[in-house]
Short mmCIF file of C-alpha atoms in Angstrom, two decimals:
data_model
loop_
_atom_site.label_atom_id
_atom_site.label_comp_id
_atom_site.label_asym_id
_atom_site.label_seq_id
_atom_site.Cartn_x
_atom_site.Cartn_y
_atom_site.Cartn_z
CA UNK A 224 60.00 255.45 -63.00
CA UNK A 225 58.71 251.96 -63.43
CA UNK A 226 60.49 249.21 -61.59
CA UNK A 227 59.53 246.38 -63.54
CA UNK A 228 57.79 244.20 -60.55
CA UNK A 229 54.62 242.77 -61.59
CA UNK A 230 52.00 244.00 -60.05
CA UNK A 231 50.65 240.74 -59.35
CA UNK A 232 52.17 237.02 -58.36
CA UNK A 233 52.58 234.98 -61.86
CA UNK A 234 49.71 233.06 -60.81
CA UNK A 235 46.94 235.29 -61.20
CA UNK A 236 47.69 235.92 -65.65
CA UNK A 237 46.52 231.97 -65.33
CA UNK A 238 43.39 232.79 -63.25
CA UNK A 239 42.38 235.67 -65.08
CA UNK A 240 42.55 233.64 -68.30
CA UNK A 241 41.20 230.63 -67.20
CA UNK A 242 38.06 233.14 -65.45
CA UNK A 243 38.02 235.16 -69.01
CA UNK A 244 38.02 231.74 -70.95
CA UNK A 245 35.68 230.22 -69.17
CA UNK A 246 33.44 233.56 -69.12
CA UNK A 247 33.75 233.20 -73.36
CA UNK A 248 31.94 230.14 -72.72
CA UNK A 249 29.14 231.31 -70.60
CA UNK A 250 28.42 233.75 -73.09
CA UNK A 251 28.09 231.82 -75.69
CA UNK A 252 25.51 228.67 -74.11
CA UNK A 253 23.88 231.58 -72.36
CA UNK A 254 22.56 232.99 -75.80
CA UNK A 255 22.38 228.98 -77.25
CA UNK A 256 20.01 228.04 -74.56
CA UNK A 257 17.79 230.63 -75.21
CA UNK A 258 17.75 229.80 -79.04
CA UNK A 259 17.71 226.11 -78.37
CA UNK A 260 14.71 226.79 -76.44
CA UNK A 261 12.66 229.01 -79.03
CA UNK A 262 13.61 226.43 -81.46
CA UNK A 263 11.98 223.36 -79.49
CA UNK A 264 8.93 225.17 -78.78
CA UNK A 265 7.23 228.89 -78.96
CA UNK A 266 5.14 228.27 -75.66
CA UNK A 267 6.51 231.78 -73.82
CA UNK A 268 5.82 229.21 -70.24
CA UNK A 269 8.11 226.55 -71.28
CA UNK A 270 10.97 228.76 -72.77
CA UNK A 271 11.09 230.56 -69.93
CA UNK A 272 11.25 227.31 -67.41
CA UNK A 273 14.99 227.20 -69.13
CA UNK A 274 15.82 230.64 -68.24
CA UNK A 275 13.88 230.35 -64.44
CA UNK A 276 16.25 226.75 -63.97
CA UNK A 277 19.31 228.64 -64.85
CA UNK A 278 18.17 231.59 -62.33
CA UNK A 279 17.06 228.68 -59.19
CA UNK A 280 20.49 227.71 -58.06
CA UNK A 281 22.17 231.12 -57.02
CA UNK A 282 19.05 230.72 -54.12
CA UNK A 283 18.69 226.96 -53.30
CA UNK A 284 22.11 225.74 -54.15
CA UNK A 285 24.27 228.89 -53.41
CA UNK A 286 24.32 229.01 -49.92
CA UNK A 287 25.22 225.78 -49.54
CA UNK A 288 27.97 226.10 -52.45
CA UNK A 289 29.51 228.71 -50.49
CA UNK A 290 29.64 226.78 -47.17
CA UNK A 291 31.18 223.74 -49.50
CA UNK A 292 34.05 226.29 -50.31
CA UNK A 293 35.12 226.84 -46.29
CA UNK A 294 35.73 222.48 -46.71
CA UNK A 295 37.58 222.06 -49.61
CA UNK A 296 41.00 222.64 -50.92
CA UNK A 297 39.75 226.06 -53.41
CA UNK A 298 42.24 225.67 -55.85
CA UNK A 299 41.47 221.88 -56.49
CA UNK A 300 37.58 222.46 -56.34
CA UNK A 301 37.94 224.80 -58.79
CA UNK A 302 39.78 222.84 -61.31
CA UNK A 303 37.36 220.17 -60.85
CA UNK A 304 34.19 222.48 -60.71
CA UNK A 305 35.30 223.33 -64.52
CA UNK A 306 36.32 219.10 -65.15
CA UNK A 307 31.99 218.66 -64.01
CA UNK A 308 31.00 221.48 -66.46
CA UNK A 309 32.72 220.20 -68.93
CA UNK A 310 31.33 216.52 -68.69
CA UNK A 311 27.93 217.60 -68.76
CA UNK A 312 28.33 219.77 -71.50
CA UNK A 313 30.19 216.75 -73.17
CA UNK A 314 26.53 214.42 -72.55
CA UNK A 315 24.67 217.53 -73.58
CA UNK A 316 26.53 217.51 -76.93
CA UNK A 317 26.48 213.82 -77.42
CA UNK A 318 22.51 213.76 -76.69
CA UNK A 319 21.96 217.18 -79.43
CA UNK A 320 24.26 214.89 -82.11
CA UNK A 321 21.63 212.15 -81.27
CA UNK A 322 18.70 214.45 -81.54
CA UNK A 323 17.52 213.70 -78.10
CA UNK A 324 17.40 217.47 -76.53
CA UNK A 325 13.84 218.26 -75.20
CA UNK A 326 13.14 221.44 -72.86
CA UNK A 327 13.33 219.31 -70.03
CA UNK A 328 17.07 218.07 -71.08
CA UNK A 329 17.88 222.01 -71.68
CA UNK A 330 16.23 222.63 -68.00
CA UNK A 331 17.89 219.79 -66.15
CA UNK A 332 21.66 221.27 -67.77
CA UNK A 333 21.17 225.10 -66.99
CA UNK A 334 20.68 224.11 -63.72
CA UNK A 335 23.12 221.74 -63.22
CA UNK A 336 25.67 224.29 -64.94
CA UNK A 337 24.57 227.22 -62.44
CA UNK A 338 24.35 224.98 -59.55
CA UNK A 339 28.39 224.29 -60.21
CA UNK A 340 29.28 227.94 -61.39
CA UNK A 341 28.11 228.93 -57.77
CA UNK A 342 30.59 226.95 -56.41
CA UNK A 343 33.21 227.68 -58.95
CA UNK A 344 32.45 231.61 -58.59
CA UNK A 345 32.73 231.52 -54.52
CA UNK A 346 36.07 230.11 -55.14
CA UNK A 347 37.32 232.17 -57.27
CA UNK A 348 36.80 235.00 -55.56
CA UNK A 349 38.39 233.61 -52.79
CA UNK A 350 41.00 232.50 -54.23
CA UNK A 351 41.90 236.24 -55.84
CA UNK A 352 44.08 237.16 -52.44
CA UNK A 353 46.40 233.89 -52.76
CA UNK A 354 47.48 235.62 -56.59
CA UNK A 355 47.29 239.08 -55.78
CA UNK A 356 50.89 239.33 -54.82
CA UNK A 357 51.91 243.53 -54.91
CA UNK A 358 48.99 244.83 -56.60
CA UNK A 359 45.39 245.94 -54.88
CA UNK A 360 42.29 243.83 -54.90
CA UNK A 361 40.32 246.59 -56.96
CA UNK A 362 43.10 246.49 -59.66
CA UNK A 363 42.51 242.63 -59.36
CA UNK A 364 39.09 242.24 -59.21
CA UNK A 365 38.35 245.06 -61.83
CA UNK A 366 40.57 243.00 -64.35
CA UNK A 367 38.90 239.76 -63.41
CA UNK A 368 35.66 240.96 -63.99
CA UNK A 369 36.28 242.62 -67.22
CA UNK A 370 37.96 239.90 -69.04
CA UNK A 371 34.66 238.08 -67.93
CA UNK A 372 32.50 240.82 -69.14
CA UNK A 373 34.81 241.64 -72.53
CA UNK A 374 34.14 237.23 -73.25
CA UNK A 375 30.53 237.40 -71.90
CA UNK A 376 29.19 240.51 -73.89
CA UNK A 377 31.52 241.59 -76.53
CA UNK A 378 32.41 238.06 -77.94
CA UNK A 379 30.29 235.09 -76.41
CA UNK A 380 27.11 236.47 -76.97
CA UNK A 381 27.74 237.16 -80.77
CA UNK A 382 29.67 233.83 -81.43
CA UNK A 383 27.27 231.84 -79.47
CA UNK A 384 24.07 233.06 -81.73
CA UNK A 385 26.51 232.39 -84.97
CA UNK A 386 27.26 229.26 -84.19
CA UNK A 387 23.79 227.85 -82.96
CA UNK A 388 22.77 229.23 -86.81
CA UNK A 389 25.60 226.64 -88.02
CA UNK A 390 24.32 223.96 -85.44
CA UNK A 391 22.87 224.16 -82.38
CA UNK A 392 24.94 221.66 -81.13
CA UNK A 393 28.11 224.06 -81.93
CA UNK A 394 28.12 226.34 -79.09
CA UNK A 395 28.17 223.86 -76.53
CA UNK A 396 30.82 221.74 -77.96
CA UNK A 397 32.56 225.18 -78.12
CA UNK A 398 31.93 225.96 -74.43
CA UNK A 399 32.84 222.44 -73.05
CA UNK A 400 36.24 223.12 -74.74
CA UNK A 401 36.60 226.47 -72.98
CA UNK A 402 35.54 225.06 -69.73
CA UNK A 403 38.52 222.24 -70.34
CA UNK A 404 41.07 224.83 -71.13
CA UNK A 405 39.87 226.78 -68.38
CA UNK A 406 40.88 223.23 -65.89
CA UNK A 407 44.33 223.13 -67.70
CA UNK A 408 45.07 226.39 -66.59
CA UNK A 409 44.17 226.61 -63.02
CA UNK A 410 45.05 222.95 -62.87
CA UNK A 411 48.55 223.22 -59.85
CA UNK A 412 47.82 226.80 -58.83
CA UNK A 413 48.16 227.07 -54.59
CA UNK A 414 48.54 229.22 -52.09
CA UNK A 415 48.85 228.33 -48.60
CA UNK A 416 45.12 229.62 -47.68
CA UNK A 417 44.11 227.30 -50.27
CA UNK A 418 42.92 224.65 -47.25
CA UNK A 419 40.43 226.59 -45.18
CA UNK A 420 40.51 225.63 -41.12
CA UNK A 421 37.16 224.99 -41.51
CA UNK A 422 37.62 221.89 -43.43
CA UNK A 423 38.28 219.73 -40.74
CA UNK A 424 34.27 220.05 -40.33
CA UNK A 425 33.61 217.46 -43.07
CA UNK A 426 31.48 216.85 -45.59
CA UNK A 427 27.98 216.18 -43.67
CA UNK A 428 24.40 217.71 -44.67
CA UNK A 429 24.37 218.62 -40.83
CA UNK A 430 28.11 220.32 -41.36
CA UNK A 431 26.99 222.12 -44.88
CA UNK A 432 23.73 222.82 -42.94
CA UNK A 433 25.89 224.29 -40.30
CA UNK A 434 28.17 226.85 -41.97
CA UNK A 435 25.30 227.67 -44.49
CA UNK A 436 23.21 229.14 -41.64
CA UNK A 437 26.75 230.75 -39.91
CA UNK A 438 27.18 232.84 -43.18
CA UNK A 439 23.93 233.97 -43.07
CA UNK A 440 24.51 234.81 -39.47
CA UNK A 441 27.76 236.62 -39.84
CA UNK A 442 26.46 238.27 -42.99
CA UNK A 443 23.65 240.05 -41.12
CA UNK A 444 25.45 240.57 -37.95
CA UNK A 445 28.05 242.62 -39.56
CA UNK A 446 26.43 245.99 -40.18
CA UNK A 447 28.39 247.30 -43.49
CA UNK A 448 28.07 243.94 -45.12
CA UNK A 449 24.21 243.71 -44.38
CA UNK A 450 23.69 247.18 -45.70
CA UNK A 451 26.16 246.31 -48.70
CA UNK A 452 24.25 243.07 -49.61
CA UNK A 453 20.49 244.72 -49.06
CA UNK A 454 21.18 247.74 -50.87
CA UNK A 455 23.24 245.92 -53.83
CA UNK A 456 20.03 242.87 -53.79
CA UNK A 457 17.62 246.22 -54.02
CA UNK A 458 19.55 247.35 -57.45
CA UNK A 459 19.58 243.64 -59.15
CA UNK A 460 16.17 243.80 -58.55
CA UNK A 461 15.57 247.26 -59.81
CA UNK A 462 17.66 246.13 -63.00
CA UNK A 463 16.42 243.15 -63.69
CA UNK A 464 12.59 244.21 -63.40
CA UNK A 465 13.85 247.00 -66.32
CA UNK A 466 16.08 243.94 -67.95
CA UNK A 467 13.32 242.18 -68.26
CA UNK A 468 11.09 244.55 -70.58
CA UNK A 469 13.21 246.61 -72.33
CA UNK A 470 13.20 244.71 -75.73
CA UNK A 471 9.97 245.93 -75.90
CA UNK A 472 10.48 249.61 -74.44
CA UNK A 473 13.17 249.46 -77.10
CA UNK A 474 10.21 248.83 -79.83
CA UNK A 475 7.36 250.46 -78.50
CA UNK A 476 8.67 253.55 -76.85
CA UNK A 477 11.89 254.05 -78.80
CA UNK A 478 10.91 252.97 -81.91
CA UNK A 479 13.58 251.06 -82.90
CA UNK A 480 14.44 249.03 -85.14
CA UNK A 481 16.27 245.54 -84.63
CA UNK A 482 19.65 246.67 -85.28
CA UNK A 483 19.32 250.38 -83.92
CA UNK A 484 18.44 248.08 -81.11
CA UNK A 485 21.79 246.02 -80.93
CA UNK A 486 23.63 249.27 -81.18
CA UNK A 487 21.45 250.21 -78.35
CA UNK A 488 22.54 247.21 -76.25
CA UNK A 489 26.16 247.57 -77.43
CA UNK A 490 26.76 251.34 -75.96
CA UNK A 491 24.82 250.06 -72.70
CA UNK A 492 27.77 247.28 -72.43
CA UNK A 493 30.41 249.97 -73.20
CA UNK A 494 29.17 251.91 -70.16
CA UNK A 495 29.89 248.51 -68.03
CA UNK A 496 33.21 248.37 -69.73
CA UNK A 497 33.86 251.67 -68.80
CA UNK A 498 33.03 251.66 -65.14
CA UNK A 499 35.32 247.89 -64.74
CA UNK A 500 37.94 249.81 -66.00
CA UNK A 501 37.70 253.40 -64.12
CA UNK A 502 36.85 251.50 -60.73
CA UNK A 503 40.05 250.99 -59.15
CA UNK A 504 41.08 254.76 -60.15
CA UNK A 505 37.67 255.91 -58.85
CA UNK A 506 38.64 254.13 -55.49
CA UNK A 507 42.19 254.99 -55.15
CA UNK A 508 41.33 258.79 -55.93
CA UNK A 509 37.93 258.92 -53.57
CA UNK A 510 38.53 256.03 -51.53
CA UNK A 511 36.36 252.63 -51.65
CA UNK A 512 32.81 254.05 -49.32
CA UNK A 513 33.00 257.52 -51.10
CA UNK A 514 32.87 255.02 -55.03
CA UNK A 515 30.07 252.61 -53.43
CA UNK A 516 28.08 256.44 -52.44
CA UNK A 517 28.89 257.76 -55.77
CA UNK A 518 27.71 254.45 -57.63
CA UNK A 519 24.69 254.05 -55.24
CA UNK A 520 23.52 257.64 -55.18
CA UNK A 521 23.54 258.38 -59.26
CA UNK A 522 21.66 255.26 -60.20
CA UNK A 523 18.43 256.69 -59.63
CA UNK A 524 18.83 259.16 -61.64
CA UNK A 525 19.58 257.44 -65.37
CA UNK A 526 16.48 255.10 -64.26
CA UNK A 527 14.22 258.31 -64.11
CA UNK A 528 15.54 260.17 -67.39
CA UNK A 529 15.03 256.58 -69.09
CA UNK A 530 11.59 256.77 -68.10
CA UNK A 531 11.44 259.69 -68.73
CA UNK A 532 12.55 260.44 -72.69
CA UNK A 533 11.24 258.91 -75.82
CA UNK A 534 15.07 259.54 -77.32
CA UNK A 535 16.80 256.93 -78.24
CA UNK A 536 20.15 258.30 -77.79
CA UNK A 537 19.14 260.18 -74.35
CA UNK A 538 17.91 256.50 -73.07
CA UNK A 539 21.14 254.87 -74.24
CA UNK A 540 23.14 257.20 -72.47
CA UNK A 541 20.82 256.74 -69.41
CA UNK A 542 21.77 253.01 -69.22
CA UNK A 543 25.36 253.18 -69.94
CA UNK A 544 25.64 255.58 -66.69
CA UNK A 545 23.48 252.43 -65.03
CA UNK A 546 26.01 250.10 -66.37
CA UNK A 547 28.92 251.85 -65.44
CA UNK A 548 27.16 252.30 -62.12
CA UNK A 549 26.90 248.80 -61.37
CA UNK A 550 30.14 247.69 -62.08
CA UNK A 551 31.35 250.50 -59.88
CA UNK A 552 29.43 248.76 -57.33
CA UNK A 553 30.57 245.27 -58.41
CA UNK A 554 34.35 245.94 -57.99
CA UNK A 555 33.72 247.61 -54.63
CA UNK A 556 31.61 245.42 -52.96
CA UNK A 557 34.10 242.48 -53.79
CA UNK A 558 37.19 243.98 -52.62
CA UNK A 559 34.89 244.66 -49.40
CA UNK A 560 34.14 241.46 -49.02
CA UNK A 561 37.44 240.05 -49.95
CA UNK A 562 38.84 242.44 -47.34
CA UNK A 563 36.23 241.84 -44.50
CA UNK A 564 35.37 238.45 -44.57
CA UNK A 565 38.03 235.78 -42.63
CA UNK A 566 39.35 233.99 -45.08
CA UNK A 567 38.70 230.78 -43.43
CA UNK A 568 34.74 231.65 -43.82
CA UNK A 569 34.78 233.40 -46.86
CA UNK A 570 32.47 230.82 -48.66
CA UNK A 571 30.21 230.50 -46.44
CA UNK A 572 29.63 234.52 -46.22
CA UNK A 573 29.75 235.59 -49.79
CA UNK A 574 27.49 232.95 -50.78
CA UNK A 575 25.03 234.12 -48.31
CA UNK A 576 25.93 237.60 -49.47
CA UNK A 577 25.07 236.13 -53.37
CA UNK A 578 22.35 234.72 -52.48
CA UNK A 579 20.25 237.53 -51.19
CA UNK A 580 21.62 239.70 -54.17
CA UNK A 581 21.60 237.17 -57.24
CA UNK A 582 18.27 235.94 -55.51
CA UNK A 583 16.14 239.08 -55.71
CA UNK A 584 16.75 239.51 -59.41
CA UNK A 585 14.23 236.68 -60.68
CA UNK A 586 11.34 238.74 -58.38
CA UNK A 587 12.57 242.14 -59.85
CA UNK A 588 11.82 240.37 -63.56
CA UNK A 589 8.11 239.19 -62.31
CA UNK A 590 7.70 242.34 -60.51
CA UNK A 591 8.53 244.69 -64.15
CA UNK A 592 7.25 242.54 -65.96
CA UNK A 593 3.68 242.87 -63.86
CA UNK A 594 4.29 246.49 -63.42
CA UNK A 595 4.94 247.14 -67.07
CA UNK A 596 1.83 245.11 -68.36
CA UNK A 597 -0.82 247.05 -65.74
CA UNK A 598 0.85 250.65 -65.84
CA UNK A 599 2.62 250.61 -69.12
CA UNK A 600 6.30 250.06 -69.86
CA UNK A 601 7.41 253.33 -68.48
CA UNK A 602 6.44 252.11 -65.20
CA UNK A 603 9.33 249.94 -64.15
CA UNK A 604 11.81 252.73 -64.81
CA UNK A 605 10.10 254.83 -62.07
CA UNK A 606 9.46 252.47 -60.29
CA UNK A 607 12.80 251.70 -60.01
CA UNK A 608 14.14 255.30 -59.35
CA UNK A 609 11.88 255.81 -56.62
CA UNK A 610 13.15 252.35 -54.62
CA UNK A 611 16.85 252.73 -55.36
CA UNK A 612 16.35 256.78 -54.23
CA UNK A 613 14.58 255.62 -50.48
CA UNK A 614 17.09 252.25 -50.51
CA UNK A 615 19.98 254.86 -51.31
CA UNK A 616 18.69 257.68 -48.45
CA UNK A 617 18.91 254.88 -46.22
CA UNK A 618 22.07 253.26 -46.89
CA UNK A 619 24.58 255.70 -48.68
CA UNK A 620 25.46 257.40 -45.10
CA UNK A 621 26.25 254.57 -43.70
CA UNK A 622 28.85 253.46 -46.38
CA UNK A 623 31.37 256.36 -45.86
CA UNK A 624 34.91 256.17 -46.22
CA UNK A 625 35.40 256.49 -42.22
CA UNK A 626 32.97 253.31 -41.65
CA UNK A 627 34.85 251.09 -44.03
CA UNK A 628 38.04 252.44 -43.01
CA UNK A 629 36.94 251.27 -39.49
CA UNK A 630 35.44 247.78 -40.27
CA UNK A 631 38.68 246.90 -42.55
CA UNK A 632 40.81 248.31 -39.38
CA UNK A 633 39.09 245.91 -37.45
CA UNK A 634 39.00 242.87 -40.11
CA UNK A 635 42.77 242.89 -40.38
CA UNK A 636 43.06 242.88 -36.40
CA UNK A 637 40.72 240.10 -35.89
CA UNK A 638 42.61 237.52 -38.94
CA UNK A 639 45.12 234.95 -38.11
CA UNK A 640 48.67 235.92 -38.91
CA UNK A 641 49.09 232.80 -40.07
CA UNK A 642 47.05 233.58 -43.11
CA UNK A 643 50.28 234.26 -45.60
CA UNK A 644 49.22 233.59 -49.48
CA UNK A 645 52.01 232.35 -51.75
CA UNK A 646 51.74 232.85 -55.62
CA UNK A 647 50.97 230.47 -57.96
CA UNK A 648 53.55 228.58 -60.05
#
């Protein structure tokens, strides 16, 4: 019988709307950047600087960003983390009314907008155990991250290309809006963890410089979270090199059509849909090492039968299992680190941890895209089966149920008791 208690505090309906709002947004400038870009120029070098500057951050800024989150007050930051995005999106509107966007202007604002949405995803995710009141972090996280998928793929993507065809100023008048509701909302949420201990370091390049270099440290030191981050960088990498050329596999293997290929692309997002919202079952029923196995050890497998077939349907199915796959892994891995990680140094280690992972994924696109253009664009697909299956040989034993049973034993031991999150108001 149902008691009626929420399963989370009242705060976190406000952060999952402001995340899923704000994720609406992304999905639509993601797509308008692109088409702003291909509309300025069709030099395949300069369109792709825009996509490369939106990429840089999550390696030179990120680390940093996350160290900035163990000094702040998280809630605040991340208020005003979505008050900076919208501003610039505000001068990037005023300067497309005025006719004055160039590739450089498009450049200089995806990577200003990254550099800020590693910040403002560090403390989000850090923020997620303040809210979480009587309900798990994999219920939590798998809602969190499916709003932000549902806005990003199902909605923003779509809305963002119809709008640029109205104006391309449009979608980023539309996304500086959501990024302002998205301020409103989280704009008095607390919790008494909000303040990290390790604020009272300051705000120096020497201090940043500091707890940078300690994530990295405690990231690599802790043997679950270094084989968590080096086998989940390995599979970006894998998927993006396949990301990156599978328009044209789409074409020129599978023979389709532009909207057989949309379809295509829509039952590969269902998949990810799918595994966000089977993840916290998955983990309650098998428990969270036994899901990260599961999700690690089938992914070479759709990789192979993709290279593999000339179906269209067959390969579809292939990547929703991928998709599903690697939100599996998503939900896991951030309930592991949410769980593992002191909350006083949480920034500092999961941007180290996002780093390495969100890092790899621009070399995984060079590396298909090389790959597919000297062996053919069945190559990455093996390619990528074969390093996920010795990456997964490697790694899947040591993320058992037993191990992470044992490192979240000892996590819970080693925090402060004094580390008591209040909902949000």
């Amino acid at each position: 019988m149902k008691t009626g208690r929420p399963p989370f505090a009242r705060g976190f309906r406000r952060l999952w709307t402001a995340t899923t709002v704000s994720g609406l947004g992304d999905g639509v400038r993601t797509i308008a950047l692109s088409l702003f870009a291909a509309a300025l120029t069709r030099d395949p070098f300069l369109v792709s600087l825009v996509t490369v500057a939106g990429r840089l951050p999550w390696i030179c800024v990120g680390p940093f960003a996350g160290a900035l989150a163990d000094r702040v007050d998280r809630w605040r930051a991340l208020w005003l983390c979505d008050g900076v995005r919208t501003v610039v999106l505000t001068g990037f509107v005023a300067l497309s009314a005025l006719d004055q966007v160039t590739i450089t202007v498009l450049a200089v604002t995806a990577f200003t907008l990254t550099s800020v949405q590693a910040l403002a995803d560090n403390l989000s995710q850090a923020v997620v155990r303040d809210v979480v009141g009587p309900g798990s972090l994999d219920a939590a996280n798998s809602r969190l991250l499916g709003g932000q998928f549902l806005a990003i793929e199902f909605v923003g993507t779509p809305l963002g290309t119809a709008l640029f065809l109205v104006s391309p100023t449009l979608p980023f008048a539309v996304d500086a809006v959501t990024f302002l509701l998205s301020a409103v909302l989280v704009f008095g949420l607390r919790g008494r963890g909000s303040r990290p201990a390790g604020g009272d370091g300051g705000f120096s390049l020497r201090a940043l410089g500091a707890g940078t270099a300690s994530g990295f440290r405690r990231l690599f030191g802790h043997s679950l979270l270094r084989t968590l981050c080096l086998i989940a960088g390995l599979l970006n990498f894998a998927l993006v090199g396949v990301v990156g050329i599978v328009v044209l596999y789409a074409f020129e293997v599978l023979r389709l059509d532009s909207t057989e290929y949309s379809v295509m692309l829509v039952v590969i997002a269902l998949g990810g849909l799918g595994g966000l919202l089977l993840a916290p079952r998955i983990t309650r029923a098998f428990g969270r090492g036994t899901a990260l196995q599961l999700a690690f050890g089938i992914c070479p497998i759709p990789f192979a039968v993709a290279g593999s077939t000339s179906n269209a349907l067959v390969a579809a199915g292939a990547f929703a299992v991928v998709g599903a796959s690697v939100s599996l892994v998503n939900v896991a891995a951030t309930t592991l680190r949410q769980t593992l990680i002191p909350p006083d140094l949480f920034g500092s280690v999961n941007g180290a941890y996002r780093s390495v992972v969100n890092g790899l994924s621009p070399l995984g696109g060079l590396a298909g895209g090389v790959f597919a253009d000297r062996l053919g664009l069945r190559s990455p697909f093996f390619i990528a089966a074969g390093l996920l299956l010795v990456a997964g040989a490697f790694a899947v034993p040591r993320l058992t149920n037993a191990r992470v049973a044992a490192a979240e034993s000892s996590a819970t031991c080693d925090r402060p008791r004094t580390h008591d999150p209040a909902q949000g108001h």
